[in-house]
mmCIF file of C-alpha atoms in Angstrom:
data_model
loop_
_atom_site.group_PDB
_atom_site.id
_atom_site.type_symbol
_atom_site.label_atom_id
_atom_site.label_comp_id
_atom_site.label_asym_id
_atom_site.label_seq_id
_atom_site.Cartn_x
_atom_site.Cartn_y
_atom_site.Cartn_z
ATOM 1 C CA MET H 1 0.964 37.837 -8.098
ATOM 2 C CA GLU H 2 -0.880 39.245 -5.265
ATOM 3 C CA ASP H 3 -3.696 40.600 -7.513
ATOM 4 C CA ILE H 4 -4.268 37.387 -9.076
ATOM 5 C CA LEU H 5 -4.521 35.335 -5.744
ATOM 6 C CA LYS H 6 -6.983 37.999 -4.286
ATOM 7 C CA THR H 7 -9.211 37.914 -7.762
ATOM 8 C CA PRO H 8 -10.897 34.957 -8.754
ATOM 9 C CA ALA H 9 -11.235 36.195 -12.285
ATOM 10 C CA GLY H 10 -7.545 36.714 -12.316
ATOM 11 C CA PHE H 11 -6.785 33.233 -10.860
ATOM 12 C CA TYR H 12 -9.326 31.518 -13.204
ATOM 13 C CA SER H 13 -7.830 33.002 -16.298
ATOM 14 C CA GLU H 14 -4.807 31.384 -15.476
ATOM 15 C CA TRP H 15 -6.358 27.884 -16.324
ATOM 16 C CA THR H 16 -5.594 26.341 -20.099
ATOM 17 C CA THR H 17 -6.878 23.470 -21.982
ATOM 18 C CA ARG H 18 -3.671 21.942 -21.411
ATOM 19 C CA ASP H 19 -4.053 22.082 -17.372
ATOM 20 C CA PHE H 20 -7.403 20.891 -17.468
ATOM 21 C CA VAL H 21 -5.905 17.498 -19.203
ATOM 22 C CA VAL H 22 -3.140 17.117 -17.656
ATOM 23 C CA ILE H 23 -5.084 16.978 -14.319
ATOM 24 C CA GLY H 24 -7.980 15.198 -15.477
ATOM 25 C CA LEU H 25 -5.968 12.448 -16.596
ATOM 26 C CA GLY H 26 -3.923 12.359 -13.545
ATOM 27 C CA LEU H 27 -6.674 12.214 -11.769
ATOM 28 C CA THR H 28 -7.979 9.192 -13.567
ATOM 29 C CA VAL H 29 -4.957 7.051 -13.404
ATOM 30 C CA CYS H 30 -4.569 8.085 -9.368
ATOM 31 C CA VAL H 31 -8.135 6.257 -9.277
ATOM 32 C CA ILE H 32 -6.701 3.299 -11.240
ATOM 33 C CA VAL H 33 -3.282 2.961 -9.156
ATOM 34 C CA VAL H 34 -5.938 3.266 -5.880
ATOM 35 C CA LEU H 35 -8.304 0.493 -7.155
ATOM 36 C CA ALA H 36 -5.282 -1.639 -8.745
ATOM 37 C CA ASN H 37 -3.255 -2.176 -6.150
ATOM 38 C CA LEU H 38 -6.632 -2.200 -3.840
ATOM 39 C CA MET H 39 -7.425 -5.861 -5.279
ATOM 40 C CA VAL H 40 -3.329 -6.579 -5.011
ATOM 41 C CA MET H 41 -3.603 -6.590 -1.129
ATOM 42 C CA ALA H 42 -7.059 -8.283 -0.712
ATOM 43 C CA ALA H 43 -5.510 -10.938 -3.154
ATOM 44 C CA ILE H 44 -2.766 -11.259 -0.507
ATOM 45 C CA PHE H 45 -5.220 -11.416 1.924
ATOM 46 C CA MET H 46 -7.496 -13.698 0.472
ATOM 47 C CA ASN H 47 -5.464 -16.358 -0.689
ATOM 48 C CA ARG H 48 -3.551 -18.789 1.809
ATOM 49 C CA ARG H 49 -1.010 -19.556 -0.851
ATOM 50 C CA PHE H 50 0.907 -15.961 -0.654
ATOM 51 C CA HIS H 51 0.658 -16.255 3.167
ATOM 52 C CA PHE H 52 4.553 -16.120 3.239
ATOM 53 C CA PRO H 53 6.974 -13.300 3.923
ATOM 54 C CA ILE H 54 7.849 -12.514 0.188
ATOM 55 C CA TYR H 55 4.208 -11.801 -0.239
ATOM 56 C CA TYR H 56 3.704 -10.161 2.349
ATOM 57 C CA LEU H 57 6.575 -7.496 1.438
ATOM 58 C CA LEU H 58 4.915 -7.337 -2.318
ATOM 59 C CA GLY H 59 1.843 -6.491 -0.749
ATOM 60 C CA ASN H 60 3.355 -3.879 1.378
ATOM 61 C CA MET H 61 4.978 -2.760 -1.852
ATOM 62 C CA ALA H 62 1.122 -2.243 -3.284
ATOM 63 C CA ALA H 63 0.193 -0.509 0.177
ATOM 64 C CA ALA H 64 3.630 1.932 -1.045
ATOM 65 C CA ASP H 65 1.630 2.366 -5.175
ATOM 66 C CA LEU H 66 -1.138 3.115 -3.127
ATOM 67 C CA PHE H 67 0.031 5.815 -0.999
ATOM 68 C CA ALA H 68 1.509 6.669 -4.302
ATOM 69 C CA GLY H 69 -1.709 7.247 -5.768
ATOM 70 C CA ILE H 70 -3.109 9.215 -3.028
ATOM 71 C CA ALA H 71 0.170 11.177 -3.124
ATOM 72 C CA TYR H 72 -0.455 12.037 -6.653
ATOM 73 C CA ALA H 73 -3.793 12.828 -6.338
ATOM 74 C CA ASN H 74 -2.777 15.396 -3.607
ATOM 75 C CA LEU H 75 -0.526 16.621 -6.184
ATOM 76 C CA MET H 76 -2.801 17.128 -8.809
ATOM 77 C CA LEU H 77 -5.091 18.652 -7.021
ATOM 78 C CA ASN H 78 -2.627 21.402 -6.000
ATOM 79 C CA THR H 79 -0.728 21.821 -9.030
ATOM 80 C CA GLY H 80 -1.031 24.318 -12.417
ATOM 81 C CA PRO H 81 -2.402 27.594 -11.428
ATOM 82 C CA TRP H 82 -3.751 26.277 -7.609
ATOM 83 C CA THR H 83 0.197 26.145 -6.972
ATOM 84 C CA ARG H 84 -0.271 29.774 -6.287
ATOM 85 C CA ALA H 85 -2.640 29.786 -3.642
ATOM 86 C CA LEU H 86 -0.758 27.033 -1.660
ATOM 87 C CA THR H 87 0.521 28.092 1.597
ATOM 88 C CA LYS H 88 3.910 27.384 2.953
ATOM 89 C CA LYS H 89 2.393 24.251 5.047
ATOM 90 C CA GLN H 90 0.498 23.014 1.654
ATOM 91 C CA TRP H 91 3.704 22.880 0.229
ATOM 92 C CA TYR H 92 5.456 20.747 2.301
ATOM 93 C CA ILE H 93 2.904 18.321 2.763
ATOM 94 C CA ARG H 94 2.332 18.179 -0.994
ATOM 95 C CA GLY H 95 6.536 17.353 -1.334
ATOM 96 C CA ALA H 96 6.501 15.056 1.890
ATOM 97 C CA LEU H 97 3.933 12.619 0.368
ATOM 98 C CA ILE H 98 5.863 12.115 -2.773
ATOM 99 C CA ASP H 99 8.982 11.749 -0.157
ATOM 100 C CA ILE H 100 7.686 9.020 1.704
ATOM 101 C CA SER H 101 6.165 6.737 -1.229
ATOM 102 C CA LEU H 102 9.417 6.973 -3.063
ATOM 103 C CA THR H 103 11.401 5.889 0.363
ATOM 104 C CA ALA H 104 9.007 3.132 1.544
ATOM 105 C CA SER H 105 9.284 1.828 -2.177
ATOM 106 C CA VAL H 106 12.852 1.736 -2.511
ATOM 107 C CA ALA H 107 13.112 0.721 1.610
ATOM 108 C CA ASN H 108 10.689 -2.019 0.611
ATOM 109 C CA LEU H 109 12.497 -3.292 -2.318
ATOM 110 C CA LEU H 110 15.646 -3.531 -0.427
ATOM 111 C CA ALA H 111 14.004 -5.739 2.041
ATOM 112 C CA VAL H 112 12.512 -7.998 -0.446
ATOM 113 C CA ALA H 113 16.482 -7.982 -2.495
ATOM 114 C CA VAL H 114 17.924 -9.258 1.268
ATOM 115 C CA GLU H 115 14.914 -11.541 1.488
ATOM 116 C CA ARG H 116 15.573 -13.187 -1.918
ATOM 117 C CA HIS H 117 19.286 -13.180 -1.313
ATOM 118 C CA GLN H 118 18.811 -15.360 1.830
ATOM 119 C CA THR H 119 16.358 -17.689 0.842
ATOM 120 C CA ILE H 120 18.259 -18.730 -2.322
ATOM 121 C CA VAL H 121 21.194 -19.010 -0.874
ATOM 122 C CA THR H 122 19.794 -21.470 1.752
ATOM 123 C CA MET H 123 18.216 -23.189 -1.154
ATOM 124 C CA GLN H 124 14.787 -22.355 -0.156
ATOM 125 C CA LEU H 125 11.444 -20.832 -1.767
ATOM 126 C CA HIS H 126 10.354 -19.133 0.790
ATOM 127 C CA SER H 127 12.183 -17.217 3.997
ATOM 128 C CA ASN H 128 11.923 -18.502 7.559
ATOM 129 C CA MET H 129 11.069 -15.458 9.089
ATOM 130 C CA THR H 130 7.988 -15.409 11.214
ATOM 131 C CA LYS H 131 5.046 -13.023 10.778
ATOM 132 C CA ARG H 132 5.914 -10.851 13.719
ATOM 133 C CA ARG H 133 9.652 -10.277 12.227
ATOM 134 C CA VAL H 134 7.952 -9.272 8.674
ATOM 135 C CA LEU H 135 5.624 -6.750 10.560
ATOM 136 C CA LEU H 136 8.248 -5.360 12.689
ATOM 137 C CA LEU H 137 10.424 -4.774 9.235
ATOM 138 C CA ILE H 138 7.191 -3.310 7.877
ATOM 139 C CA VAL H 139 7.047 -0.954 10.653
ATOM 140 C CA CYS H 140 10.756 -0.008 10.268
ATOM 141 C CA ILE H 141 10.104 0.597 6.244
ATOM 142 C CA TRP H 142 7.372 3.106 7.000
ATOM 143 C CA ALA H 143 9.110 4.861 10.134
ATOM 144 C CA THR H 144 12.210 5.368 7.591
ATOM 145 C CA ALA H 145 10.133 6.907 5.002
ATOM 146 C CA ILE H 146 8.129 9.073 7.250
ATOM 147 C CA VAL H 147 11.214 10.557 8.747
ATOM 148 C CA MET H 148 12.500 11.131 5.030
ATOM 149 C CA GLY H 149 9.494 12.967 4.576
ATOM 150 C CA LEU H 150 9.771 15.289 7.466
ATOM 151 C CA VAL H 151 13.131 16.016 7.163
ATOM 152 C CA PRO H 152 12.605 18.979 4.546
ATOM 153 C CA SER H 153 10.081 20.625 6.826
ATOM 154 C CA THR H 154 12.011 20.075 9.923
ATOM 155 C CA PHE H 155 15.277 21.504 9.613
ATOM 156 C CA TRP H 156 16.812 20.844 5.618
ATOM 157 C CA ASN H 157 14.883 23.744 3.545
ATOM 158 C CA CYS H 158 16.028 27.193 2.056
ATOM 159 C CA GLU H 159 13.791 29.285 4.330
ATOM 160 C CA CYS H 160 16.691 30.533 5.666
ATOM 161 C CA ARG H 161 19.131 31.069 2.081
ATOM 162 C CA LEU H 162 16.653 31.677 -0.651
ATOM 163 C CA ASP H 163 19.677 31.355 -3.337
ATOM 164 C CA ASP H 164 19.779 27.754 -1.853
ATOM 165 C CA CYS H 165 16.173 26.931 -2.865
ATOM 166 C CA SER H 166 15.307 24.434 -5.794
ATOM 167 C CA THR H 167 13.258 25.332 -8.901
ATOM 168 C CA VAL H 168 11.771 22.241 -9.366
ATOM 169 C CA ALA H 169 10.777 21.592 -5.427
ATOM 170 C CA PRO H 170 10.605 25.060 -3.785
ATOM 171 C CA LEU H 171 11.299 25.777 -0.289
ATOM 172 C CA TYR H 172 13.398 22.497 -0.516
ATOM 173 C CA SER H 173 17.047 23.326 -0.182
ATOM 174 C CA ARG H 174 19.331 21.645 -3.314
ATOM 175 C CA ARG H 175 21.239 20.493 -0.964
ATOM 176 C CA PHE H 176 18.749 18.048 0.388
ATOM 177 C CA LEU H 177 17.681 16.978 -3.163
ATOM 178 C CA ILE H 178 21.462 16.464 -3.977
ATOM 179 C CA PHE H 179 21.600 13.717 -1.052
ATOM 180 C CA TRP H 180 18.198 12.212 -1.509
ATOM 181 C CA ALA H 181 18.951 11.602 -5.309
ATOM 182 C CA VAL H 182 22.173 10.102 -4.798
ATOM 183 C CA LEU H 183 20.684 8.117 -1.790
ATOM 184 C CA ASN H 184 18.426 6.216 -4.133
ATOM 185 C CA LEU H 185 20.398 6.215 -7.154
ATOM 186 C CA LEU H 186 22.883 4.347 -4.957
ATOM 187 C CA SER H 187 19.893 2.171 -3.491
ATOM 188 C CA PHE H 188 19.352 1.116 -7.147
ATOM 189 C CA PHE H 189 23.073 -0.099 -7.870
ATOM 190 C CA VAL H 190 22.611 -2.080 -4.752
ATOM 191 C CA MET H 191 19.442 -3.615 -5.568
ATOM 192 C CA LEU H 192 21.079 -4.572 -9.279
ATOM 193 C CA ALA H 193 24.064 -5.858 -7.816
ATOM 194 C CA THR H 194 22.011 -8.236 -5.244
ATOM 195 C CA TYR H 195 19.880 -9.288 -8.109
ATOM 196 C CA THR H 196 22.876 -10.224 -10.295
ATOM 197 C CA HIS H 197 24.525 -12.077 -8.065
ATOM 198 C CA ILE H 198 21.296 -14.052 -7.232
ATOM 199 C CA PHE H 199 20.886 -14.655 -10.824
ATOM 200 C CA ILE H 200 24.520 -16.198 -11.363
ATOM 201 C CA TYR H 201 23.839 -18.241 -8.178
ATOM 202 C CA VAL H 202 20.618 -19.570 -9.480
ATOM 203 C CA ARG H 203 21.922 -20.398 -12.770
ATOM 204 C CA TYR H 204 25.212 -22.185 -11.465
ATOM 205 C CA GLN H 205 22.856 -24.277 -9.147
ATOM 206 C CA SER H 206 20.435 -24.906 -11.777
ATOM 207 C CA ARG H 207 23.090 -26.744 -13.770
ATOM 208 C CA TYR H 208 23.795 -28.863 -10.876
ATOM 209 C CA ALA H 209 19.878 -29.587 -10.057
ATOM 210 C CA SER H 210 19.166 -30.400 -13.582
ATOM 211 C CA ARG H 211 20.071 -34.273 -12.931
ATOM 212 C CA HIS H 212 17.250 -34.872 -10.421
ATOM 213 C CA THR H 213 13.693 -33.577 -11.509
ATOM 214 C CA SER H 214 12.693 -32.566 -8.021
ATOM 215 C CA GLU H 215 15.293 -30.093 -7.725
ATOM 216 C CA LEU H 216 14.971 -28.710 -11.429
ATOM 217 C CA ARG H 217 11.326 -28.061 -10.546
ATOM 218 C CA HIS H 218 11.961 -26.435 -7.118
ATOM 219 C CA GLY H 219 14.903 -24.250 -9.111
ATOM 220 C CA GLN H 220 12.075 -23.462 -11.954
ATOM 221 C CA THR H 221 10.010 -22.178 -8.842
ATOM 222 C CA VAL H 222 12.859 -20.323 -7.815
ATOM 223 C CA VAL H 223 13.354 -18.639 -11.132
ATOM 224 C CA ASN H 224 10.059 -17.847 -12.019
ATOM 225 C CA LEU H 225 9.433 -16.077 -8.639
ATOM 226 C CA MET H 226 12.985 -13.905 -9.068
ATOM 227 C CA LYS H 227 11.613 -13.342 -13.079
ATOM 228 C CA THR H 228 8.703 -11.776 -11.347
ATOM 229 C CA ILE H 229 10.516 -9.674 -8.841
ATOM 230 C CA SER H 230 13.084 -8.516 -11.135
ATOM 231 C CA MET H 231 10.227 -7.262 -13.764
ATOM 232 C CA VAL H 232 8.885 -5.133 -10.385
ATOM 233 C CA LEU H 233 12.318 -3.781 -9.778
ATOM 234 C CA GLY H 234 13.203 -2.778 -13.210
ATOM 235 C CA ALA H 235 10.110 -1.269 -13.739
ATOM 236 C CA PHE H 236 10.511 0.918 -10.810
ATOM 237 C CA VAL H 237 14.279 2.105 -11.869
ATOM 238 C CA ILE H 238 13.502 3.050 -15.178
ATOM 239 C CA CYS H 239 10.351 4.841 -14.052
ATOM 240 C CA TRP H 240 12.214 7.034 -11.335
ATOM 241 C CA THR H 241 15.616 7.092 -12.435
ATOM 242 C CA PRO H 242 14.775 10.180 -14.689
ATOM 243 C CA GLY H 243 12.773 11.997 -12.103
ATOM 244 C CA LEU H 244 15.904 11.482 -9.346
ATOM 245 C CA VAL H 245 18.225 12.308 -12.380
ATOM 246 C CA THR H 246 16.117 15.338 -12.955
ATOM 247 C CA LEU H 247 16.327 15.930 -8.907
ATOM 248 C CA LEU H 248 20.260 15.501 -8.864
ATOM 249 C CA LEU H 249 20.641 18.452 -11.935
ATOM 250 C CA ASP H 250 18.356 20.813 -10.317
ATOM 251 C CA GLY H 251 20.349 20.336 -7.022
ATOM 252 C CA LEU H 252 23.891 20.704 -8.859
ATOM 253 C CA LEU H 253 23.149 23.263 -11.633
ATOM 254 C CA GLY H 254 20.063 25.096 -10.300
ATOM 255 C CA LYS H 255 17.854 27.264 -12.721
ATOM 256 C CA ASP H 256 20.742 26.555 -15.398
ATOM 257 C CA SER H 257 19.331 22.848 -15.244
ATOM 258 C CA HIS H 258 16.213 24.100 -16.739
ATOM 259 C CA ALA H 259 14.658 21.359 -14.961
ATOM 260 C CA ASN H 260 11.134 23.151 -15.067
ATOM 261 C CA SER H 261 10.520 22.293 -18.333
ATOM 262 C CA TYR H 262 10.792 18.222 -18.157
ATOM 263 C CA GLU H 263 10.128 17.684 -15.010
ATOM 264 C CA LYS H 264 6.142 17.255 -15.384
ATOM 265 C CA TYR H 265 7.064 14.537 -18.091
ATOM 266 C CA CYS H 266 9.466 12.749 -15.453
ATOM 267 C CA LEU H 267 6.830 12.593 -12.622
ATOM 268 C CA VAL H 268 4.252 11.437 -15.203
ATOM 269 C CA ILE H 269 6.585 8.180 -15.578
ATOM 270 C CA ALA H 270 6.986 7.945 -11.897
ATOM 271 C CA GLU H 271 3.191 7.910 -11.564
ATOM 272 C CA CYS H 272 2.955 4.942 -13.964
ATOM 273 C CA ASN H 273 5.287 2.887 -12.048
ATOM 274 C CA SER H 274 2.504 2.355 -9.445
ATOM 275 C CA LEU H 275 0.289 1.060 -12.107
ATOM 276 C CA VAL H 276 2.508 -1.280 -13.714
ATOM 277 C CA ASN H 277 3.231 -3.766 -10.649
ATOM 278 C CA PRO H 278 -0.137 -5.394 -10.770
ATOM 279 C CA ILE H 279 -0.324 -5.277 -14.183
ATOM 280 C CA ILE H 280 3.322 -7.590 -13.989
ATOM 281 C CA TYR H 281 1.727 -9.503 -11.387
ATOM 282 C CA SER H 282 -1.345 -10.335 -12.958
ATOM 283 C CA LEU H 283 1.040 -11.271 -16.070
ATOM 284 C CA ARG H 284 3.347 -13.143 -14.297
ATOM 285 C CA ASP H 285 1.621 -15.222 -11.354
ATOM 286 C CA ASP H 286 -1.018 -17.889 -12.579
ATOM 287 C CA GLU H 287 -2.405 -17.788 -8.968
ATOM 288 C CA MET H 288 -2.903 -14.321 -8.239
ATOM 289 C CA ARG H 289 -4.641 -13.909 -11.928
ATOM 290 C CA LYS H 290 -6.978 -16.289 -10.602
ATOM 291 C CA THR H 291 -7.179 -14.820 -7.493
ATOM 292 C CA PHE H 292 -7.725 -11.474 -9.430
ATOM 293 C CA ARG H 293 -10.488 -13.084 -11.051
ATOM 294 C CA GLY H 294 -12.797 -14.301 -8.264
ATOM 295 C CA ILE H 295 -12.071 -10.791 -6.481
ATOM 296 C CA LEU H 296 -13.780 -9.319 -10.303
ATOM 297 C CA CYS H 297 -16.473 -12.117 -10.057
ATOM 298 C CA CYS H 298 -17.502 -11.235 -6.807
ATOM 299 C CA LEU H 299 -17.606 -7.887 -7.094
ATOM 300 C CA CYS H 300 -19.752 -8.298 -10.366
ATOM 301 C CA GLY H 301 -22.244 -10.358 -8.516
ATOM 302 C CA ARG H 302 -21.197 -13.828 -10.604
ATOM 303 C CA ARG H 303 -20.720 -15.604 -7.215
ATOM 304 C CA GLY H 304 -24.100 -14.721 -6.179
ATOM 305 C CA ARG H 305 -25.960 -16.331 -9.296
ATOM 306 C CA ARG H 306 -23.408 -19.419 -8.938
ATOM 307 C CA GLN H 307 -24.639 -19.770 -5.207
ATOM 308 C CA LYS H 308 -28.584 -19.987 -6.246
ATOM 309 C CA GLU H 309 -27.862 -22.883 -8.995
ATOM 310 C CA PRO H 310 -28.536 -26.339 -7.002
ATOM 311 C CA PRO H 311 -24.796 -28.080 -6.064
ATOM 312 C CA ALA H 312 -23.700 -31.120 -8.412
ATOM 313 C CA VAL H 313 -22.997 -33.392 -5.227
ATOM 314 C CA GLU H 314 -24.966 -32.647 -1.779
ATOM 315 C CA ILE H 315 -22.913 -31.768 1.331
ATOM 316 C CA ASP H 316 -25.009 -34.246 3.520
ATOM 317 C CA SER H 317 -24.747 -37.030 1.028
ATOM 318 C CA PRO H 318 -23.881 -40.641 2.401
ATOM 319 C CA LEU H 319 -20.576 -41.851 2.505
ATOM 320 C CA PRO H 320 -19.272 -43.875 -1.009
ATOM 321 C CA GLU H 321 -18.581 -47.342 1.371
ATOM 322 C CA VAL H 322 -22.440 -46.300 2.575
ATOM 323 C CA LEU H 323 -23.774 -46.025 -0.957
ATOM 324 C CA SER H 324 -21.534 -49.547 -2.281
ATOM 325 C CA VAL H 325 -22.969 -51.664 0.237
ATOM 326 C CA SER H 326 -26.565 -50.544 -0.350
ATOM 327 C CA ALA H 327 -26.259 -50.719 -4.160
ATOM 328 C CA ALA H 328 -24.811 -54.284 -3.553
ATOM 329 C CA ASN H 329 -27.785 -55.244 -1.056
ATOM 330 C CA GLN H 330 -30.365 -53.948 -3.120
ATOM 331 C CA SER H 331 -29.374 -55.424 -6.115
ATOM 332 C CA ARG H 332 -29.227 -58.940 -4.484
ATOM 333 C CA THR H 333 -32.385 -58.658 -3.213
ATOM 334 C CA THR H 334 -33.675 -57.462 -6.680
ATOM 335 C CA SER H 335 -32.331 -60.577 -7.886
ATOM 336 C CA LYS H 336 -33.839 -62.826 -5.658
ATOM 337 C CA LEU H 337 -37.580 -61.114 -6.374
ATOM 338 C CA LEU H 338 -36.980 -61.971 -10.314
ATOM 339 C CA LYS H 339 -36.068 -65.439 -9.496
ATOM 340 C CA LEU H 340 -39.186 -65.986 -7.204
ATOM 341 C CA GLU H 341 -41.233 -64.596 -9.891
ATOM 342 C CA THR H 342 -39.738 -66.534 -12.585
ATOM 343 C CA GLY H 343 -40.444 -70.097 -10.301
ATOM 344 C CA SER H 344 -36.958 -70.696 -10.056
ATOM 345 C CA SER H 345 -35.690 -72.715 -6.942
ATOM 346 C CA VAL H 346 -33.872 -70.525 -4.348
ATOM 347 C CA PRO H 347 -31.089 -72.434 -2.894
ATOM 348 C CA VAL H 348 -31.568 -73.549 0.552
ATOM 349 C CA PRO H 349 -29.055 -75.023 2.553
ATOM 350 C CA LEU H 350 -29.207 -78.647 3.891
ATOM 351 C CA ALA H 351 -30.369 -79.641 7.505
ATOM 352 C CA GLY H 352 -27.433 -82.099 7.676
ATOM 353 C CA LYS H 353 -24.544 -79.703 6.182
#
């Protein structure tokens, strides 16, 4: 292996057509993931109707997906034959970025679940949390994610016990992989249980609210928002569960799990999750879809062309009341002139009256 690393020709001879295809497609998906989630964050920032705690958390979810796109891009640039040239520090950075993105997404989904449970139980559409509390919650989410990403490189690794090393993530302890996979899978079950309880409660309340039109509309709005969030959660669980199960089997069985033969496919599925959320937002939320169109029109220059066209209503036009009064006076003056031209008499008040 040392000869291959030292000889550039030997290094490049290890490349195959499959490597070029996988890395090319992977980088393409990463670029789309970054741009799509940037658009979600811009939509939430620009539209005041999204300035509520639940949308701030969804925006933070988009930030986690954007970070995941960057992490996957770094992984694509340090995989295949490039893997042999990585230093120990680069190994840890490559794994830490993936850990941080996953932990941030899981913690954010847990926060969304707690927020939805609190608001729906209290029969509200949006939480009463202040912006300062939401910001503090987001900071705690990222702090937890960074700590979990730094754990393997600081103390929980297999540098002193090579027989405990993982086959999927070298330098990672198999015991850490077991802990990390079990922790995330348990978080999935907690979120599923929370949303199941919310749906049961909403169905019970909708039967009672069906007698009142206003409460029924409010319940439908809550249900629509819950469906969107549930689709985001379902896509996350479906995309990440195969990868977590693979890590769990690798931690339990080691080389006997043959995880290297299918872990790339699990990674591709997990990468697609960061692209699914913007699609769900655009399909489920009409207001989000309109904001996306506005952003795209602005980027394409359509808004600039529209501004060149003369406006239908002048900004400095008179008030409607002034227009009505002036129109009435003008009609009276016109009628008097017509009477004078035709020789008709104009009524004049009598002197004694």
